[in-house]
CSV table of C-alpha atoms and ligand atoms in Angstrom, one decimal:
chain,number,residue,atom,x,y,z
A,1,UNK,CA,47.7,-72.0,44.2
A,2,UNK,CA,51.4,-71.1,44.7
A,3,UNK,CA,52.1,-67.3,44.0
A,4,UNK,CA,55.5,-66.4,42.3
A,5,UNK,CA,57.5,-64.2,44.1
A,6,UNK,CA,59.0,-62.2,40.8
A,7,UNK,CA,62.4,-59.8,40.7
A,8,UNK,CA,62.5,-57.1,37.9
A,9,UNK,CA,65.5,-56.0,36.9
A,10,UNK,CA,65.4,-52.3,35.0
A,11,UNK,CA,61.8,-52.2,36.6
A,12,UNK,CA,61.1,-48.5,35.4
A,13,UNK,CA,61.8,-49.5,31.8
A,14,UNK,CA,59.3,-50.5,28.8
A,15,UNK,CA,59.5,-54.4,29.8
A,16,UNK,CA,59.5,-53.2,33.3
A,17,UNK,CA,56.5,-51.4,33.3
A,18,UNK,CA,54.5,-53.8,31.0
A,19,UNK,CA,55.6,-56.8,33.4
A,20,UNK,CA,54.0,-54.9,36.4
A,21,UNK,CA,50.8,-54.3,34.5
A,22,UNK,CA,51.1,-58.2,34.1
A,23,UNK,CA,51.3,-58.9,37.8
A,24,UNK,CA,48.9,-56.3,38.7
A,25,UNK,CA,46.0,-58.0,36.2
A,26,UNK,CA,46.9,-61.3,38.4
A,27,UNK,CA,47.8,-60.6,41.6
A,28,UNK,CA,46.2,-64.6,42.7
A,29,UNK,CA,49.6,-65.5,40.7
A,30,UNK,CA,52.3,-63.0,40.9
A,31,UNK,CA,53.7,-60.9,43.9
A,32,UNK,CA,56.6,-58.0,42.8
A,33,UNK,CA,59.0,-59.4,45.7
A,34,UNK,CA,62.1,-57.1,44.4
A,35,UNK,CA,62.8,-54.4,41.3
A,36,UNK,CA,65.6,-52.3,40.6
A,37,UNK,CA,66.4,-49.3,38.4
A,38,UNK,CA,69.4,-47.5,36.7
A,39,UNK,CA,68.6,-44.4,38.1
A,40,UNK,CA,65.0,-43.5,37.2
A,41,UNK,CA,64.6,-42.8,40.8
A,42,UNK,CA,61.0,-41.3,41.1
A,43,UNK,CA,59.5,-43.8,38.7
A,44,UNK,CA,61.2,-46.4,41.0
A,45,UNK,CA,59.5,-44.4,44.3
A,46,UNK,CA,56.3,-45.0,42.8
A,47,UNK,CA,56.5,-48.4,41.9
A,48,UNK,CA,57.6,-49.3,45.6
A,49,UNK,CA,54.9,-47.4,47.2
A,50,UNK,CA,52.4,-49.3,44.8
A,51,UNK,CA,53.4,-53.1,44.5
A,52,UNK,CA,55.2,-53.0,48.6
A,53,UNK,CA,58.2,-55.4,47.3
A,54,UNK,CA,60.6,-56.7,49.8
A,55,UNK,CA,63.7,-54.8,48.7
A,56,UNK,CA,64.4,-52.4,46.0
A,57,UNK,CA,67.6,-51.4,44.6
A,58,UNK,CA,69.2,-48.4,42.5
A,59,UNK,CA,72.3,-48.9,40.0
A,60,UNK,CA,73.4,-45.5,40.2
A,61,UNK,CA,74.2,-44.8,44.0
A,62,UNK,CA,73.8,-40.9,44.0
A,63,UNK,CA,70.4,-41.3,44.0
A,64,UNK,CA,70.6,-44.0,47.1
A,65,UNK,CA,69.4,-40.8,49.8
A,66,UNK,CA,66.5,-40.1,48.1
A,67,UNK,CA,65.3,-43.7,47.8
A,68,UNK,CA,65.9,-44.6,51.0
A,69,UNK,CA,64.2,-41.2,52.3
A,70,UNK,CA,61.4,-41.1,50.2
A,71,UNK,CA,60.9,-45.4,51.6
A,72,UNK,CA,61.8,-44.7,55.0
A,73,UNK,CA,58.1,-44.9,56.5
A,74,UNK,CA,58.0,-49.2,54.4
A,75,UNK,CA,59.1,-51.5,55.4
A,76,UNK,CA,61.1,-51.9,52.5
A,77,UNK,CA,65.0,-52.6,52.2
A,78,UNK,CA,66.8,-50.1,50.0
A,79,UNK,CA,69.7,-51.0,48.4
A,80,UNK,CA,72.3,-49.2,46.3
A,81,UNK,CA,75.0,-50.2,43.6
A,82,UNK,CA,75.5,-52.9,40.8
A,83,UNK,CA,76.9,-55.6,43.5
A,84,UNK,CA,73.6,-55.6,45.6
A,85,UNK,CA,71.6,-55.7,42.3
A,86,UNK,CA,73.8,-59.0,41.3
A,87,UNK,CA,73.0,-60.3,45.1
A,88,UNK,CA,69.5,-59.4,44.9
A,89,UNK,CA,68.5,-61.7,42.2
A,90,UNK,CA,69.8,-64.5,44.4
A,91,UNK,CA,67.1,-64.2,47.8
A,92,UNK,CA,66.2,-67.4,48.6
A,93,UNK,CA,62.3,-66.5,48.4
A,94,UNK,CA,62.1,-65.5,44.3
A,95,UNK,CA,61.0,-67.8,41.6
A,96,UNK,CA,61.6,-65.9,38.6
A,97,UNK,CA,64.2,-62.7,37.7
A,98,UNK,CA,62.8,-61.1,34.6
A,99,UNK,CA,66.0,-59.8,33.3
A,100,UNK,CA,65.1,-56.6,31.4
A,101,UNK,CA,68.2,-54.0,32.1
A,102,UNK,CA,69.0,-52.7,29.3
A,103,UNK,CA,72.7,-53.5,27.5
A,104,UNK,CA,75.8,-55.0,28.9
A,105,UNK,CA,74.6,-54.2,32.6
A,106,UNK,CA,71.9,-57.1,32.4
A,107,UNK,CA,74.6,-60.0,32.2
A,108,UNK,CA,76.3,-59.8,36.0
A,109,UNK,CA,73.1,-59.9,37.5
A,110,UNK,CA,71.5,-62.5,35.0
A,111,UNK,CA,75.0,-64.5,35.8
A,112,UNK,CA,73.8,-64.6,39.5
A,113,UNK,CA,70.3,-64.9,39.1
A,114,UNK,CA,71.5,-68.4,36.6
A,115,UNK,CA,73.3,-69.5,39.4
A,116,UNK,CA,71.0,-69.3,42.0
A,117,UNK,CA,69.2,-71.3,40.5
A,118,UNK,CA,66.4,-69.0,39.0
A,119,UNK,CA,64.0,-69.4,36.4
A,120,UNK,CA,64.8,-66.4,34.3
A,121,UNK,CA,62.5,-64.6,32.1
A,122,UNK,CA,64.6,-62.7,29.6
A,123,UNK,CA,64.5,-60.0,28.0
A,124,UNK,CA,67.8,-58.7,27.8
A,125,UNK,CA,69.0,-59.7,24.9
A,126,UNK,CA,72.2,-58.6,25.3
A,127,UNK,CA,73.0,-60.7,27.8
A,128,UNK,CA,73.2,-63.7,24.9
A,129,UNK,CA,74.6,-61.7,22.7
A,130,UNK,CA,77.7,-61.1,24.9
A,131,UNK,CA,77.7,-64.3,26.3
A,132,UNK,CA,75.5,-66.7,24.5
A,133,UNK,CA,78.0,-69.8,25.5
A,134,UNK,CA,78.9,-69.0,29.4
A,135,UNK,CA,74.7,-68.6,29.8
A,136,UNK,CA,73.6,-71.6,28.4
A,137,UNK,CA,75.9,-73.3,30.2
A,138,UNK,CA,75.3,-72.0,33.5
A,139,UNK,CA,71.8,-72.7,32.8
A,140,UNK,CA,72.3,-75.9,31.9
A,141,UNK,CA,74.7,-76.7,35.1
A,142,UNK,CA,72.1,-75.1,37.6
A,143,UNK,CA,69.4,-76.1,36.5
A,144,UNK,CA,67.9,-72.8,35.0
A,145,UNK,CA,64.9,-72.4,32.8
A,146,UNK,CA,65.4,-69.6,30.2
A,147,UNK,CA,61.9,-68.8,28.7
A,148,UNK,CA,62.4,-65.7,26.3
A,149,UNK,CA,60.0,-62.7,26.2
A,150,UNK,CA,61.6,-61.0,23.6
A,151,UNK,CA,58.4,-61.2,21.3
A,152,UNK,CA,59.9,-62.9,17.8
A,153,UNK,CA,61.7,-65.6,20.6
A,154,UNK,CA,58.4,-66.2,22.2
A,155,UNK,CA,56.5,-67.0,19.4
A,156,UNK,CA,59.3,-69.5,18.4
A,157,UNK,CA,59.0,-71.1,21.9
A,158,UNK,CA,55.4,-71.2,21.4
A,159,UNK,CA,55.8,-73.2,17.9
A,160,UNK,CA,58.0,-75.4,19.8
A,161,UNK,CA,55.6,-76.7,22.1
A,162,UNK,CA,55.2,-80.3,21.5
A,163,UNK,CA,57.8,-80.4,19.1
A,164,UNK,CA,60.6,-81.0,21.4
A,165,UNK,CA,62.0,-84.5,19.8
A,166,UNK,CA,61.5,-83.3,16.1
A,167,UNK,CA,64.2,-81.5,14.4
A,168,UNK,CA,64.2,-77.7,13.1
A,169,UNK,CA,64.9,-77.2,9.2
A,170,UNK,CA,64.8,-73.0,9.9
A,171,UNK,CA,63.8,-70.6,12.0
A,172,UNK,CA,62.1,-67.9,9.9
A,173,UNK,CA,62.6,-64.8,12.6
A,174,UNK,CA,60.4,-61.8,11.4
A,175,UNK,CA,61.4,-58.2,11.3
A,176,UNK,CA,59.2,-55.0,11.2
A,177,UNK,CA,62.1,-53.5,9.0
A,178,UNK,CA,61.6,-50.4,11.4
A,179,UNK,CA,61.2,-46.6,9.9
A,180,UNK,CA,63.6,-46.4,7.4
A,181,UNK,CA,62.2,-49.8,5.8
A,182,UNK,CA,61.8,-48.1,2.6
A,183,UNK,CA,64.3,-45.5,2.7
A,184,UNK,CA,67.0,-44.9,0.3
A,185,UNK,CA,71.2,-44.7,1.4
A,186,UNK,CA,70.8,-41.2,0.6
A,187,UNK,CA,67.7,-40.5,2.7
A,188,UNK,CA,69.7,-42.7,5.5
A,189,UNK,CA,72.6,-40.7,5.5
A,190,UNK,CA,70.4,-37.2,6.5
A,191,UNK,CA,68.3,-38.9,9.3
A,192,UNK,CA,68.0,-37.7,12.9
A,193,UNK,CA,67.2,-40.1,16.3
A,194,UNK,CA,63.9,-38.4,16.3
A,195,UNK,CA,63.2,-40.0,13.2
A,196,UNK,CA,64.5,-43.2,14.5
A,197,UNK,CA,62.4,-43.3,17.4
A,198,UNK,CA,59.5,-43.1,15.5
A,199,UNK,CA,58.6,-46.6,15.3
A,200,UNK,CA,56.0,-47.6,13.4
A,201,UNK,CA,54.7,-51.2,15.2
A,202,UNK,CA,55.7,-51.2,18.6
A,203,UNK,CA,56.2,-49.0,22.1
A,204,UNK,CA,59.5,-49.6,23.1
A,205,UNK,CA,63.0,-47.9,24.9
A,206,UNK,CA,65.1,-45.5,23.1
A,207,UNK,CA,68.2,-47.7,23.1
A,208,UNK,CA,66.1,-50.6,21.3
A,209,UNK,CA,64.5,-48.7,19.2
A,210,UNK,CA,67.5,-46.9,17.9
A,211,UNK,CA,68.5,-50.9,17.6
A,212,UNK,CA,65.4,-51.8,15.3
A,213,UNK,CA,66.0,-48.9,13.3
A,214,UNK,CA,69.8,-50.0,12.2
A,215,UNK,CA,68.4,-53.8,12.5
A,216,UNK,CA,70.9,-54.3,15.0
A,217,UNK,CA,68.4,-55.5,17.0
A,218,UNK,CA,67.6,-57.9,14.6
A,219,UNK,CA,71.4,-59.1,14.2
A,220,UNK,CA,71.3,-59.6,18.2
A,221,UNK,CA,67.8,-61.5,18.0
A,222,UNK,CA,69.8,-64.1,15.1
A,223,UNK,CA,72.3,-64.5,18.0
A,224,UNK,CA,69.8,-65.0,20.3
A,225,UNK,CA,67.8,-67.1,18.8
A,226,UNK,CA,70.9,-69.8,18.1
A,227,UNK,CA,71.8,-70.1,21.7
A,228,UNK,CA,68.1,-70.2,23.0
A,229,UNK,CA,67.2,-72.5,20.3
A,230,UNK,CA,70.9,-74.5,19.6
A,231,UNK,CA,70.3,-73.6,16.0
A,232,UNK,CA,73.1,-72.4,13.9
A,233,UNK,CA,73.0,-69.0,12.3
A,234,UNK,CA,73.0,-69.9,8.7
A,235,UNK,CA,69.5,-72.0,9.5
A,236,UNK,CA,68.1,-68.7,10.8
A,237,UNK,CA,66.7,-66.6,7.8
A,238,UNK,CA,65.6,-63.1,8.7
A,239,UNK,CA,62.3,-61.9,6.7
A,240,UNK,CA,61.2,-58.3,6.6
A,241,UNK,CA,57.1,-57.8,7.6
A,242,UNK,CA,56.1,-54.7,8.3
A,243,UNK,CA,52.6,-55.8,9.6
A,244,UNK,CA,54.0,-57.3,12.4
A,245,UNK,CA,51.5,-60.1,13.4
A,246,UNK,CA,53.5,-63.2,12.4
A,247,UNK,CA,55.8,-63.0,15.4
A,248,UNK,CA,57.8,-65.4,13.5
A,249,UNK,CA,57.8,-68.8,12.9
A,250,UNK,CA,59.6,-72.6,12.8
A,251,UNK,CA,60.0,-74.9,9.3
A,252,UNK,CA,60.5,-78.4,10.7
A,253,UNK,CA,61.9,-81.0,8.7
A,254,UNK,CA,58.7,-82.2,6.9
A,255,UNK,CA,58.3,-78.6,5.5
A,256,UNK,CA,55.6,-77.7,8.2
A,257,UNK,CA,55.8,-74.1,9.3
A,258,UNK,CA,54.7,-72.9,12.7
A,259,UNK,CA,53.9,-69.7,13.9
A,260,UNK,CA,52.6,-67.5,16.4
A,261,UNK,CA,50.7,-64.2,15.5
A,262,UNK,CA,48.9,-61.9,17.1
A,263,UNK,CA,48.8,-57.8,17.6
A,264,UNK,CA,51.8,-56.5,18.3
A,265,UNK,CA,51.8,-56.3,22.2
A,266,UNK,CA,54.6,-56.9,24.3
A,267,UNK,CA,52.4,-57.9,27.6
A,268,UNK,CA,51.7,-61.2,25.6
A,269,UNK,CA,55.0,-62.6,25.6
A,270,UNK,CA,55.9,-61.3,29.0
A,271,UNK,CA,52.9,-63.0,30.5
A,272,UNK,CA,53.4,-66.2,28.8
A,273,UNK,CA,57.4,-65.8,30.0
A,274,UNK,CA,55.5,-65.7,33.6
A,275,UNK,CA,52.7,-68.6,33.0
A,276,UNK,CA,54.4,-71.0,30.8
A,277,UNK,CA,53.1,-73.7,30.1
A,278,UNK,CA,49.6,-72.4,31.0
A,279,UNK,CA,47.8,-69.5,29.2
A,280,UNK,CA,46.0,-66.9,30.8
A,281,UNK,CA,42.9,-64.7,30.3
A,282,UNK,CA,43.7,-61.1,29.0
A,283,UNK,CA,42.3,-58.4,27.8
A,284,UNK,CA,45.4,-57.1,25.3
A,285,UNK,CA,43.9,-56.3,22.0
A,286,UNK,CA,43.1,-58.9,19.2
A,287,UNK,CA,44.8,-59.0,16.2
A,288,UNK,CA,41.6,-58.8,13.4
A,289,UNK,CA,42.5,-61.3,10.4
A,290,UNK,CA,39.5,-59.5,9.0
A,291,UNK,CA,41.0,-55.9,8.8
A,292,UNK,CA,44.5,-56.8,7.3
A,293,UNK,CA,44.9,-56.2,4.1
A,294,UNK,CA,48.0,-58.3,3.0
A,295,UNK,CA,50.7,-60.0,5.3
A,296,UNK,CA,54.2,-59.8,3.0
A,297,UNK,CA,57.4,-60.4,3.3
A,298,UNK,CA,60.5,-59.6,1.8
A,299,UNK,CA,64.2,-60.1,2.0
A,300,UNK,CA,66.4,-58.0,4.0
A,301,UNK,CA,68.9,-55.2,2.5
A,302,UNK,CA,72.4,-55.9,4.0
A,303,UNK,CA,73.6,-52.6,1.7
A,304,UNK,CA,71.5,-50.9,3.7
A,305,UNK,CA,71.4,-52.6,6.5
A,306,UNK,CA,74.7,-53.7,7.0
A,307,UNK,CA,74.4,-54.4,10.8
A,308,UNK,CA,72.4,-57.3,10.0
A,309,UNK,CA,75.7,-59.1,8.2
A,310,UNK,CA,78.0,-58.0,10.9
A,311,UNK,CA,76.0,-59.8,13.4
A,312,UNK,CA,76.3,-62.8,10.6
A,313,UNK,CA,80.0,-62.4,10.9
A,314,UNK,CA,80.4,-61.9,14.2
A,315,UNK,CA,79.1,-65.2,15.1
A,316,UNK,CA,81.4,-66.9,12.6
A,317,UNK,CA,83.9,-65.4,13.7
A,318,UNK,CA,82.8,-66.4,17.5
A,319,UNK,CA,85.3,-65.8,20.2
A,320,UNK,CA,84.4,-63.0,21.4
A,321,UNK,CA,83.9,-61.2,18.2
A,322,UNK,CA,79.9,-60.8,19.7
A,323,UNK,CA,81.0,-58.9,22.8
A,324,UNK,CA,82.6,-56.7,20.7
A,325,UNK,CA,79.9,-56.2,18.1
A,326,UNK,CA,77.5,-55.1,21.4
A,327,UNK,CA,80.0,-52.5,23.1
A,328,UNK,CA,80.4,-50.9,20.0
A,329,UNK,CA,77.0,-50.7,19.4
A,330,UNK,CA,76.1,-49.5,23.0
A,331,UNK,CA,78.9,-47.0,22.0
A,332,UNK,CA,77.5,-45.7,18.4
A,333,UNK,CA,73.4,-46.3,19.7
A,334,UNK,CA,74.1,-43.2,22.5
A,335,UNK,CA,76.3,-41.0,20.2
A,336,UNK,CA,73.6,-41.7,17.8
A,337,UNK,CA,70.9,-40.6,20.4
A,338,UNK,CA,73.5,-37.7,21.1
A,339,UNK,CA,73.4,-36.3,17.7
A,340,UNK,CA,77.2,-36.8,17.7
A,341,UNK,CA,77.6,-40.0,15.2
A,342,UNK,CA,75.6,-40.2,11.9
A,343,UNK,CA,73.4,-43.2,11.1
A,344,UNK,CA,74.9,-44.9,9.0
A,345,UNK,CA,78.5,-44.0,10.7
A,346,UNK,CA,77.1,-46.6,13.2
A,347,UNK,CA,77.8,-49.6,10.9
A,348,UNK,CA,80.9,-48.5,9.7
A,349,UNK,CA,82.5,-47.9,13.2
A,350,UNK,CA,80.6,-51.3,14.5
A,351,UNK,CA,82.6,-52.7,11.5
A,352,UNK,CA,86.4,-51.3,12.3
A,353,UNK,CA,85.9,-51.9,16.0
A,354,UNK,CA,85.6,-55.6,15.2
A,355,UNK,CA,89.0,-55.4,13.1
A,356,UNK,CA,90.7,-53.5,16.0
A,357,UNK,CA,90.0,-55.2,18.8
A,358,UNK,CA,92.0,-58.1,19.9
A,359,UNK,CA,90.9,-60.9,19.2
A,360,UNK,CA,90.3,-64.0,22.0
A,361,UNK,CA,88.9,-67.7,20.9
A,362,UNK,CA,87.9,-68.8,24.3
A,363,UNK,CA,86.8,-66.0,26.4
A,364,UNK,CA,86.1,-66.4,29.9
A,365,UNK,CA,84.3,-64.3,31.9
A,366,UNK,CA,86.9,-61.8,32.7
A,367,UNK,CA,88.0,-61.8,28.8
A,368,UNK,CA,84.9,-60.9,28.0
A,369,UNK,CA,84.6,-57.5,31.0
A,370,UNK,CA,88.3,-56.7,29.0
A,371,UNK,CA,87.0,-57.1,25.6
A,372,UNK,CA,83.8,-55.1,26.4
A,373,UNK,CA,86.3,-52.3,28.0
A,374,UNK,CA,88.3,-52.2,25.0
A,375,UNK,CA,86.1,-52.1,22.4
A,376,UNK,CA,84.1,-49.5,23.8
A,377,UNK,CA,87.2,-47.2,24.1
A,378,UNK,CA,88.1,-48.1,20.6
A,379,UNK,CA,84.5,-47.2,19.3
A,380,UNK,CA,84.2,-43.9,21.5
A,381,UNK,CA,87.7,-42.9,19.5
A,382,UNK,CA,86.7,-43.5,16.3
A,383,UNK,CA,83.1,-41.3,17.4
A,384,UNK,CA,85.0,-38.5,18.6
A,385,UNK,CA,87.4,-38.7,15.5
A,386,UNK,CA,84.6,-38.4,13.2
A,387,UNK,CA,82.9,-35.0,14.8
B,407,MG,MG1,62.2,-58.5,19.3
């Protein structure tokens, strides 16, 4: 059997990690052949020393000396800086870049990695959000797969198999609602990150889960999911479940529903991202039908959640309108983190960045590095404004 020579991007990271746990359960399969990092140098040290890739690369170039010291008795090439990160993804010898950098960062490199010809695991969803059109047109032009591993995108490629010729009626993409699920505006208004990063279903990073807890991540996953899936947003219907084990689901046009469930675990979809179309052994826990109690679901609140219709908006609005609803996010998710914006200050600024920024209908690349520039200055105006 063929091993696949695999690139992590943002290696050090929760899909990182989890991808490396994959390879290391099948190391007959998967050989780590490159992984970078932002600038969790030590974590990145480790990881070298322990899977032996053929290069490894930091984002943040301060912290180049002490990867290359602490690598200099491997023979392992150290690299440094975003541009080697973007040329990394493209060595001849890799199969597949799992894109999981977290944020705007991810699309250069994914860009490259499309172009090279790649099969690209993704989990940067960002990546889509900014640029849903450009990426699946690359794709499409050279020939890249895209197989998601974002977990709700993964179970709706997994009720797709088979099903390519037959048409989709609505995508039914689940949300855990997060920790505020049940809180009132008034609670919302006093809460802290800590609370936020309190998630009550799954292990994830801080930016995400900031992300889950405003449902912006679930506005970004709506966006996703219609340029992964060429379905448009009004047939994707967003239904809170707090259980988490329907990972969400496809209605085809005879009123079938498909789903996937399972435990929440995000080594499943990352695996199947790597072994597609096969399935392999694991040992990840089971989801017990037995033990659960009820499986509900209920309707979103966009008065409380608010990002979710932005996300709505932003798409009908197109353009670039979803570039700018990401950098403002980025912006308002760290000053959130920072205790320097309030929680629901997030939407509201979200919301006048996409009035204030100027507005293109056919962005190209470089409209979209602009837009991205622009918008984030106009949201880190409107943050320092409010202090
Ligand atoms: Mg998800």
């Amino acid at each position: 059997m063929e091993v696949k020579k695999i690139a992590i991007l943002g290696s050090t990271g929760s899909i990182g990690t989890q991808t490396l746990d994959v390879i290391a359960a099948h190391p007959e399969r998967y050989e780590v052949y490159a992984i970078s990092a932002h600038r969790s140098v030590d974590k990145l040290i480790e990881q070298a020393r322990l899977f032996k890739p053929e290069v490894v690369c930091i984002a943040d170039e301060a912290y180049y000396p002490a990867l290359k010291e602490a690598l200099a008795d491997l023979p392992i090439k150290v690299w440094a800086g975003a541009e080697a990160i973007a040329q990394m993804v493209t060595l001849p010898s890799i199969d597949v870049v799992v894109a999981a950098m977290v944020g705007y960062a991810g699309l250069k490199p994914t860009m490259e990695a499309i172009k090279a010809g790649k099969t690209i695991a993704l989990a940067n969803k960002e990546t889509l959000v900014v640029a849903g059109e450009i990426i699946c047109n690359l794709a499409q032009q050279y020939h890249a797969p895209i197989l998601p591993v974002d977990s709700e995108h993964s179970a709706i490629f997994q009720s797709l198999v088979g099903e390519e010729q037959n048409e989709i009626e609505k995508i039914l993409l689940t949300a855990s609602g997060g920790p505020f699920r049940a809180f009132t505006l008034e609670q919302m208004q006093h809460v802290t990150a800590k609370d936020a990063l309190r998630h009550p279903n799954w292990e994830m990073g801080a930016k995400i889960t900031i992300d889950s807890a405003s449902m912006m991540n679930k506005g970004f996953e709506v966006i996703e999911a219609k340029w992964l899936f060429g379905v448009p947003v009004e047939k994707i219907q967003v239904l809170v479940h707090p259980q988490s084990i329907v990972h969400s689901a496809i209605q085809f046009t005879d009123g079938a529903i498909k789903a996937q469930l399972g435990a929440p675990d995000m080594r499943l979809p990352i695996q199947y991202a790597l072994s597609f179309p096969e399935r392999l052994n694991s040992d990840f826990p089971r989801a017990d039908l037995f033990a659960l109690k009820d499986l509900t679901f209920e309707e979103p609140d966009l008065k409380r959640f608010p990002n979710l219709s932005l996300a709505y908006e932003a798409m009908h609005r197109g353009g670039n309108m979803p570039c700018v609803l990401n950098a403002a996010n980025e912006v308002v998710n760290l000053a959130f983190r920072e205790g320097r914006c309030g929680f629901l200050q997030m939407s509201e600024i979200i919301g006048q960045t996409m009035e204030k920024t100027a507005f293109v209908t056919k962005p190209t690349y470089e409209d979209y590095v602009a837009t991205d520039a622009e918008a984030r200055r106009i949201a880190e105006q409107m943050v320092n404004n409010n202090k």
